[in-house]
Amino acid sequence: MPTDYMYLMKCSKGGNFTQGQLSPFGNIELSPAAGVLNYGQGLFEGIKATRNEDGHLLLFRPEQNAMRMKIGAERMCMPSPSVDQFVDAVKQIVLANRRWVPPFGKGSLYVRPMLLGSGPILGVAPSPEYTFLVYASPVGNYFKEGSAPLNLYVEDEYDRASRGGVGGVKTISNYAPVFKSLQKAKNRGFSDVIYLDSVKKRYIEEASACNIFTVKGNMISTPPLNGTILPGITRRSIIEIARDYGYQVEERPVSVEELMDADEVFCTGTAVVVASVGSITYQDKRVEFGPKAVCAELGSTLVGIQKGVIEDKKDWVVQID
């Protein structure tokens, strides 16, 4: 859904981003030879702005998104805005579109910062010009199931990422390749797909747009950040919250056999927040999971902090008005 304003800032190859500006939301002009169109030289981030009970506008750890974009930009041979520039642009776009931020408890304004190789380049090389663009749209639940547990399918044919590739950065080129598996799974009634490692096809990595956690007793496990998995900000936050509650948390390879034998499984991400998993199907074997106590405890704490209902002792939340 289009909102009122977007934010634009440009720089040349080898230069630095300077002052950007708001402009009415609308189409942008790109050369047919733009690097982002021909070679996929682009990154994006996702941040949610919400209201607290008093109606104030809140952001959750936006500086982490800024730093993740800088890391991705280095991998993709792109200049990037500074952390301060990034956060300031996000604040500006939320304030300019504040009438689109839903009331407390009714959804959020999803903010999409993008870094694009916008200059023309026919040869296989970095773009000569770059555009940092931020737009926003009000959103509700990511999955059509709403808050109902997800039904996931383990994909053992197609890979999402491989060692030495770009699976660990939020490049636009990571997303279209999952469409095939995701469409196939959704046609069979599944919510999303879990991908396996590209070498042994035995260890879980992540879903199409979220990280995966398993629970066994007091142990919470999630695949390690080895370059093929996106370092999710919600993932990082849930790990900290879980350790605060006394859970043992391990970042280690998790086999598909362990996944199917878990007490609970849940997903995390900016869009999904914390979503419980009701069932997983792998090679025609379906496992259903019972009570989702750990997921509910961690998820309610995170959402409470994000919405200003629970005291933010970690300085994660930024009030911008």
Coordinates of C-alpha atoms in Angstrom, one line a residue:
M1 CA 0.0 0.0 0.0
P2 CA 1.6 3.3 -1.0
T3 CA 2.1 5.9 1.7
D4 CA 2.8 9.7 1.3
Y5 CA 6.5 10.0 1.2
M6 CA 9.8 8.2 0.4
Y7 CA 13.4 9.2 1.1
L8 CA 16.2 9.4 -1.5
M9 CA 19.9 9.9 -1.3
K10 CA 22.6 9.3 -4.0
C11 CA 26.3 9.0 -4.3
S12 CA 28.9 8.2 -7.0
K13 CA 31.2 5.2 -7.0
G14 CA 34.1 6.0 -4.6
G15 CA 32.2 8.8 -3.0
N16 CA 30.1 9.2 0.2
F17 CA 26.4 9.7 0.7
T18 CA 25.6 13.3 1.7
Q19 CA 22.2 14.9 2.4
G20 CA 19.1 13.0 1.3
Q21 CA 15.6 14.3 1.1
L22 CA 12.0 13.4 1.3
S23 CA 9.9 13.3 -1.8
P24 CA 6.3 12.3 -2.6
F25 CA 6.0 8.5 -2.9
G26 CA 6.2 7.6 -6.6
N27 CA 8.1 5.8 -9.3
I28 CA 11.8 6.2 -9.7
E29 CA 13.7 6.5 -13.0
L30 CA 16.4 3.9 -13.8
S31 CA 18.6 3.3 -16.9
P32 CA 17.9 0.0 -18.5
A33 CA 21.7 -0.6 -17.9
A34 CA 21.4 0.0 -14.1
G35 CA 23.6 -2.3 -12.1
V36 CA 20.7 -3.4 -9.9
L37 CA 18.6 -4.4 -13.0
N38 CA 21.4 -6.2 -14.9
Y39 CA 23.5 -7.7 -12.1
G40 CA 21.4 -7.7 -9.0
Q41 CA 23.6 -5.2 -7.1
G42 CA 21.2 -4.3 -4.4
L43 CA 20.4 -4.7 -0.7
F44 CA 17.4 -4.1 1.5
E45 CA 16.5 -4.0 5.1
G46 CA 13.2 -4.3 7.0
I47 CA 12.2 -2.3 10.1
K48 CA 8.8 -1.9 11.9
A49 CA 7.5 1.3 13.4
T50 CA 4.8 0.8 16.0
R51 CA 2.8 2.9 18.5
N52 CA 2.9 2.4 22.3
E53 CA -0.2 2.8 24.4
D54 CA 0.2 6.6 24.5
G55 CA 0.4 6.8 20.7
H56 CA 4.1 7.5 20.5
L57 CA 6.1 6.2 17.6
L58 CA 8.7 3.5 18.4
L59 CA 11.5 1.8 16.4
F60 CA 13.3 -1.4 17.4
R61 CA 17.1 -1.5 17.2
P62 CA 17.4 0.4 13.9
E63 CA 21.1 0.8 14.3
Q64 CA 21.5 -2.9 13.9
N65 CA 19.8 -2.8 10.5
A66 CA 22.1 0.0 9.6
M67 CA 25.2 -2.0 10.5
R68 CA 23.9 -5.0 8.7
M69 CA 23.5 -2.9 5.6
K70 CA 27.1 -1.7 5.9
I71 CA 28.4 -5.3 6.1
G72 CA 26.2 -6.3 3.1
A73 CA 27.4 -3.3 1.1
E74 CA 31.0 -4.2 1.6
R75 CA 30.3 -7.7 0.3
M76 CA 28.5 -6.3 -2.7
C77 CA 31.1 -3.6 -3.5
M78 CA 28.8 -0.8 -2.7
P79 CA 29.2 2.4 -0.7
S80 CA 26.7 2.6 2.2
P81 CA 25.1 5.4 4.3
S82 CA 26.6 5.8 7.8
V83 CA 24.7 4.4 10.7
D84 CA 23.5 7.9 11.6
Q85 CA 22.4 8.6 8.1
F86 CA 20.5 5.4 7.9
V87 CA 18.7 5.8 11.2
D88 CA 17.9 9.5 10.5
A89 CA 16.3 8.5 7.1
V90 CA 14.2 5.8 8.8
K91 CA 13.0 8.3 11.4
Q92 CA 12.2 10.9 8.8
I93 CA 10.1 8.4 6.7
V94 CA 8.1 7.3 9.8
L95 CA 7.4 10.8 10.9
A96 CA 6.5 11.9 7.4
N97 CA 4.1 9.0 7.1
R98 CA 2.9 8.9 10.7
R99 CA -0.8 8.9 9.7
W100 CA -0.2 5.4 8.2
V101 CA 1.1 3.9 11.5
P102 CA -1.7 1.8 12.9
P103 CA -3.0 2.3 16.4
F104 CA -1.5 0.4 19.3
G105 CA -1.9 -3.3 18.9
K106 CA -3.4 -3.1 15.4
G107 CA -0.3 -3.6 13.2
S108 CA 2.8 -1.6 12.3
L109 CA 4.4 0.5 9.6
Y110 CA 6.9 -1.6 7.7
V111 CA 9.9 0.5 6.6
R112 CA 12.0 -0.8 3.7
P113 CA 15.4 0.8 3.3
M114 CA 17.1 -0.1 0.0
L115 CA 20.6 0.4 -1.4
L116 CA 20.6 0.1 -5.2
G117 CA 23.3 0.1 -7.9
S118 CA 21.4 2.7 -9.9
G119 CA 24.0 3.9 -12.4
P120 CA 24.4 2.4 -15.9
I121 CA 27.0 -0.3 -16.3
L122 CA 27.0 -2.7 -19.3
G123 CA 30.2 -4.6 -18.3
V124 CA 30.3 -6.9 -15.3
A125 CA 31.4 -4.4 -12.7
P126 CA 30.1 -2.3 -9.8
S127 CA 27.7 0.5 -10.7
P128 CA 29.0 4.0 -11.1
E129 CA 26.2 5.5 -9.0
Y130 CA 24.2 4.4 -6.0
T131 CA 20.8 5.3 -4.6
F132 CA 19.7 4.8 -1.0
L133 CA 15.9 4.7 -0.9
V134 CA 13.4 4.3 2.0
Y135 CA 9.7 3.7 1.7
A136 CA 7.0 2.4 4.0
S137 CA 3.7 0.5 4.1
P138 CA 1.3 -0.4 6.9
V139 CA 1.2 -4.2 7.5
G140 CA -0.5 -6.8 9.6
N141 CA 0.5 -10.4 10.1
Y142 CA 3.1 -11.8 7.6
F143 CA 1.6 -15.3 7.3
K144 CA -2.0 -15.8 6.3
E145 CA -2.3 -18.1 9.4
G146 CA -2.1 -15.0 11.6
S147 CA -1.0 -16.2 15.0
A148 CA -1.8 -19.8 14.3
P149 CA 1.1 -22.3 14.3
L150 CA 2.9 -22.7 11.0
N151 CA 3.1 -25.8 8.9
L152 CA 6.6 -26.1 7.3
Y153 CA 8.1 -28.2 4.6
V154 CA 11.8 -29.2 4.6
E155 CA 13.2 -28.6 1.1
D156 CA 15.8 -31.2 0.1
E157 CA 16.1 -30.4 -3.7
Y158 CA 16.8 -26.7 -3.9
D159 CA 19.4 -24.7 -2.0
R160 CA 19.0 -21.2 -0.5
A161 CA 22.7 -20.5 -0.1
S162 CA 26.2 -22.0 -0.2
R163 CA 29.5 -21.4 1.6
G164 CA 31.4 -18.4 0.2
G165 CA 28.2 -17.0 -1.3
V166 CA 25.9 -14.2 -0.1
G167 CA 23.5 -16.0 2.1
G168 CA 24.7 -14.1 5.1
V169 CA 23.9 -10.7 3.7
K170 CA 20.5 -9.2 2.8
T171 CA 21.1 -8.9 -0.9
I172 CA 18.0 -8.8 -3.2
S173 CA 19.5 -11.7 -5.1
N174 CA 18.8 -14.1 -2.2
Y175 CA 15.0 -13.9 -2.5
A176 CA 13.8 -14.7 -6.1
P177 CA 15.6 -18.1 -6.0
V178 CA 13.4 -19.3 -3.2
F179 CA 10.2 -18.6 -5.1
K180 CA 10.2 -22.0 -6.8
S181 CA 10.4 -24.0 -3.6
L182 CA 8.0 -21.6 -1.8
Q183 CA 5.4 -21.7 -4.5
K184 CA 5.6 -25.5 -4.6
A185 CA 5.2 -25.8 -0.8
K186 CA 2.3 -23.3 -0.6
N187 CA 0.5 -25.1 -3.4
R188 CA 0.6 -28.2 -1.1
G189 CA -0.8 -26.2 1.9
F190 CA 2.4 -25.4 3.7
S191 CA 3.2 -22.0 5.2
D192 CA 6.9 -21.8 4.3
V193 CA 10.0 -23.9 3.5
I194 CA 13.0 -24.8 5.6
Y195 CA 16.3 -25.1 3.6
L196 CA 19.1 -27.5 4.3
D197 CA 22.9 -26.9 3.9
S198 CA 24.1 -27.2 0.4
V199 CA 26.9 -29.7 1.1
K200 CA 25.6 -32.5 3.2
K201 CA 21.8 -31.8 2.9
R202 CA 21.5 -32.7 6.5
Y203 CA 21.6 -29.6 8.6
I204 CA 18.9 -26.9 8.7
E205 CA 19.7 -23.4 7.8
E206 CA 16.7 -21.0 7.7
A207 CA 13.3 -20.5 6.1
S208 CA 12.5 -18.3 3.1
A209 CA 12.5 -15.1 5.2
C210 CA 13.1 -16.1 8.8
N211 CA 15.5 -17.9 11.2
I212 CA 14.7 -21.2 12.9
F213 CA 15.0 -22.3 16.5
T214 CA 14.4 -25.7 18.1
V215 CA 13.6 -26.4 21.8
K216 CA 14.5 -29.6 23.7
G217 CA 14.0 -29.4 27.4
N218 CA 15.8 -26.3 28.7
M219 CA 18.0 -26.2 25.5
I220 CA 17.3 -23.8 22.7
S221 CA 19.3 -24.4 19.5
T222 CA 19.6 -22.4 16.3
P223 CA 22.0 -22.8 13.3
P224 CA 25.3 -20.8 13.5
L225 CA 26.1 -17.7 11.5
N226 CA 28.6 -19.3 9.1
G227 CA 28.0 -17.1 6.1
T228 CA 25.0 -18.9 4.7
I229 CA 22.4 -17.7 7.2
L230 CA 21.1 -14.1 7.6
P231 CA 22.1 -12.6 11.0
G232 CA 18.6 -11.7 12.0
I233 CA 18.1 -8.9 14.5
T234 CA 15.0 -10.6 15.9
R235 CA 17.1 -13.8 16.2
R236 CA 19.8 -12.0 18.1
S237 CA 17.2 -10.4 20.4
I238 CA 15.5 -13.7 21.2
I239 CA 18.8 -15.3 22.0
E240 CA 19.5 -12.5 24.6
I241 CA 16.0 -12.8 26.1
A242 CA 16.2 -16.6 26.3
R243 CA 19.5 -16.4 28.1
D244 CA 18.1 -13.8 30.5
Y245 CA 15.3 -16.3 31.3
G246 CA 17.8 -19.0 32.1
Y247 CA 17.6 -21.1 29.0
Q248 CA 20.7 -22.7 27.6
V249 CA 21.1 -21.3 24.0
E250 CA 23.5 -23.0 21.5
E251 CA 24.4 -21.6 18.1
R252 CA 25.5 -24.8 16.4
P253 CA 24.6 -27.1 13.4
V254 CA 21.2 -28.6 13.9
S255 CA 20.4 -31.8 12.0
V256 CA 17.1 -32.4 10.3
E257 CA 16.7 -35.4 12.6
E258 CA 17.0 -33.1 15.7
L259 CA 14.5 -30.7 14.2
M260 CA 12.0 -33.5 13.8
D261 CA 12.6 -34.7 17.4
A262 CA 12.3 -31.2 19.0
D263 CA 9.8 -30.4 21.7
E264 CA 9.1 -27.0 20.0
V265 CA 10.1 -25.2 16.9
F266 CA 9.7 -21.5 16.2
C267 CA 10.7 -18.9 13.6
T268 CA 12.0 -15.3 14.1
G269 CA 12.2 -12.3 11.9
T270 CA 11.2 -8.7 11.5
A271 CA 8.2 -9.6 9.5
V272 CA 7.1 -12.7 11.3
V273 CA 8.4 -11.5 14.8
V274 CA 8.2 -14.9 16.7
A275 CA 6.0 -17.5 15.1
S276 CA 5.4 -21.0 16.5
V277 CA 5.5 -24.1 14.3
G278 CA 2.7 -26.6 14.4
S279 CA 4.1 -29.2 12.1
I280 CA 7.1 -30.0 9.9
T281 CA 7.1 -32.4 6.9
Y282 CA 10.3 -34.0 5.7
Q283 CA 10.4 -36.6 2.9
D284 CA 6.7 -37.5 3.5
K285 CA 7.1 -37.8 7.3
R286 CA 5.0 -35.3 9.2
V287 CA 5.7 -34.4 12.9
E288 CA 3.3 -32.3 14.9
F289 CA 4.4 -30.2 17.9
G290 CA 2.4 -29.8 21.1
P291 CA 2.3 -26.8 23.5
K292 CA 4.3 -23.8 22.5
A293 CA 5.2 -22.5 26.0
V294 CA 8.8 -21.4 25.3
C295 CA 7.8 -19.7 22.0
A296 CA 4.9 -17.9 23.8
E297 CA 7.1 -16.8 26.7
L298 CA 9.9 -15.4 24.5
G299 CA 7.6 -13.9 21.9
S300 CA 5.4 -12.1 24.4
T301 CA 8.4 -10.6 26.0
L302 CA 9.9 -9.4 22.8
V303 CA 6.6 -7.9 21.5
G304 CA 6.1 -6.3 24.9
I305 CA 9.4 -4.6 24.7
Q306 CA 8.8 -3.5 21.1
K307 CA 5.4 -2.0 22.0
G308 CA 6.6 -0.3 25.2
V309 CA 4.5 -2.5 27.5
I310 CA 7.5 -4.2 29.1
E311 CA 10.3 -2.1 30.5
D312 CA 13.2 -1.9 28.0
K313 CA 16.3 -2.6 30.1
K314 CA 18.5 -3.0 27.1
D315 CA 17.9 0.3 25.3
W316 CA 16.6 -1.5 22.2
V317 CA 13.6 0.8 21.6
V318 CA 13.9 4.2 20.1
Q319 CA 11.0 6.7 20.6
I320 CA 11.1 9.2 17.7
D321 CA 8.4 11.7 18.6

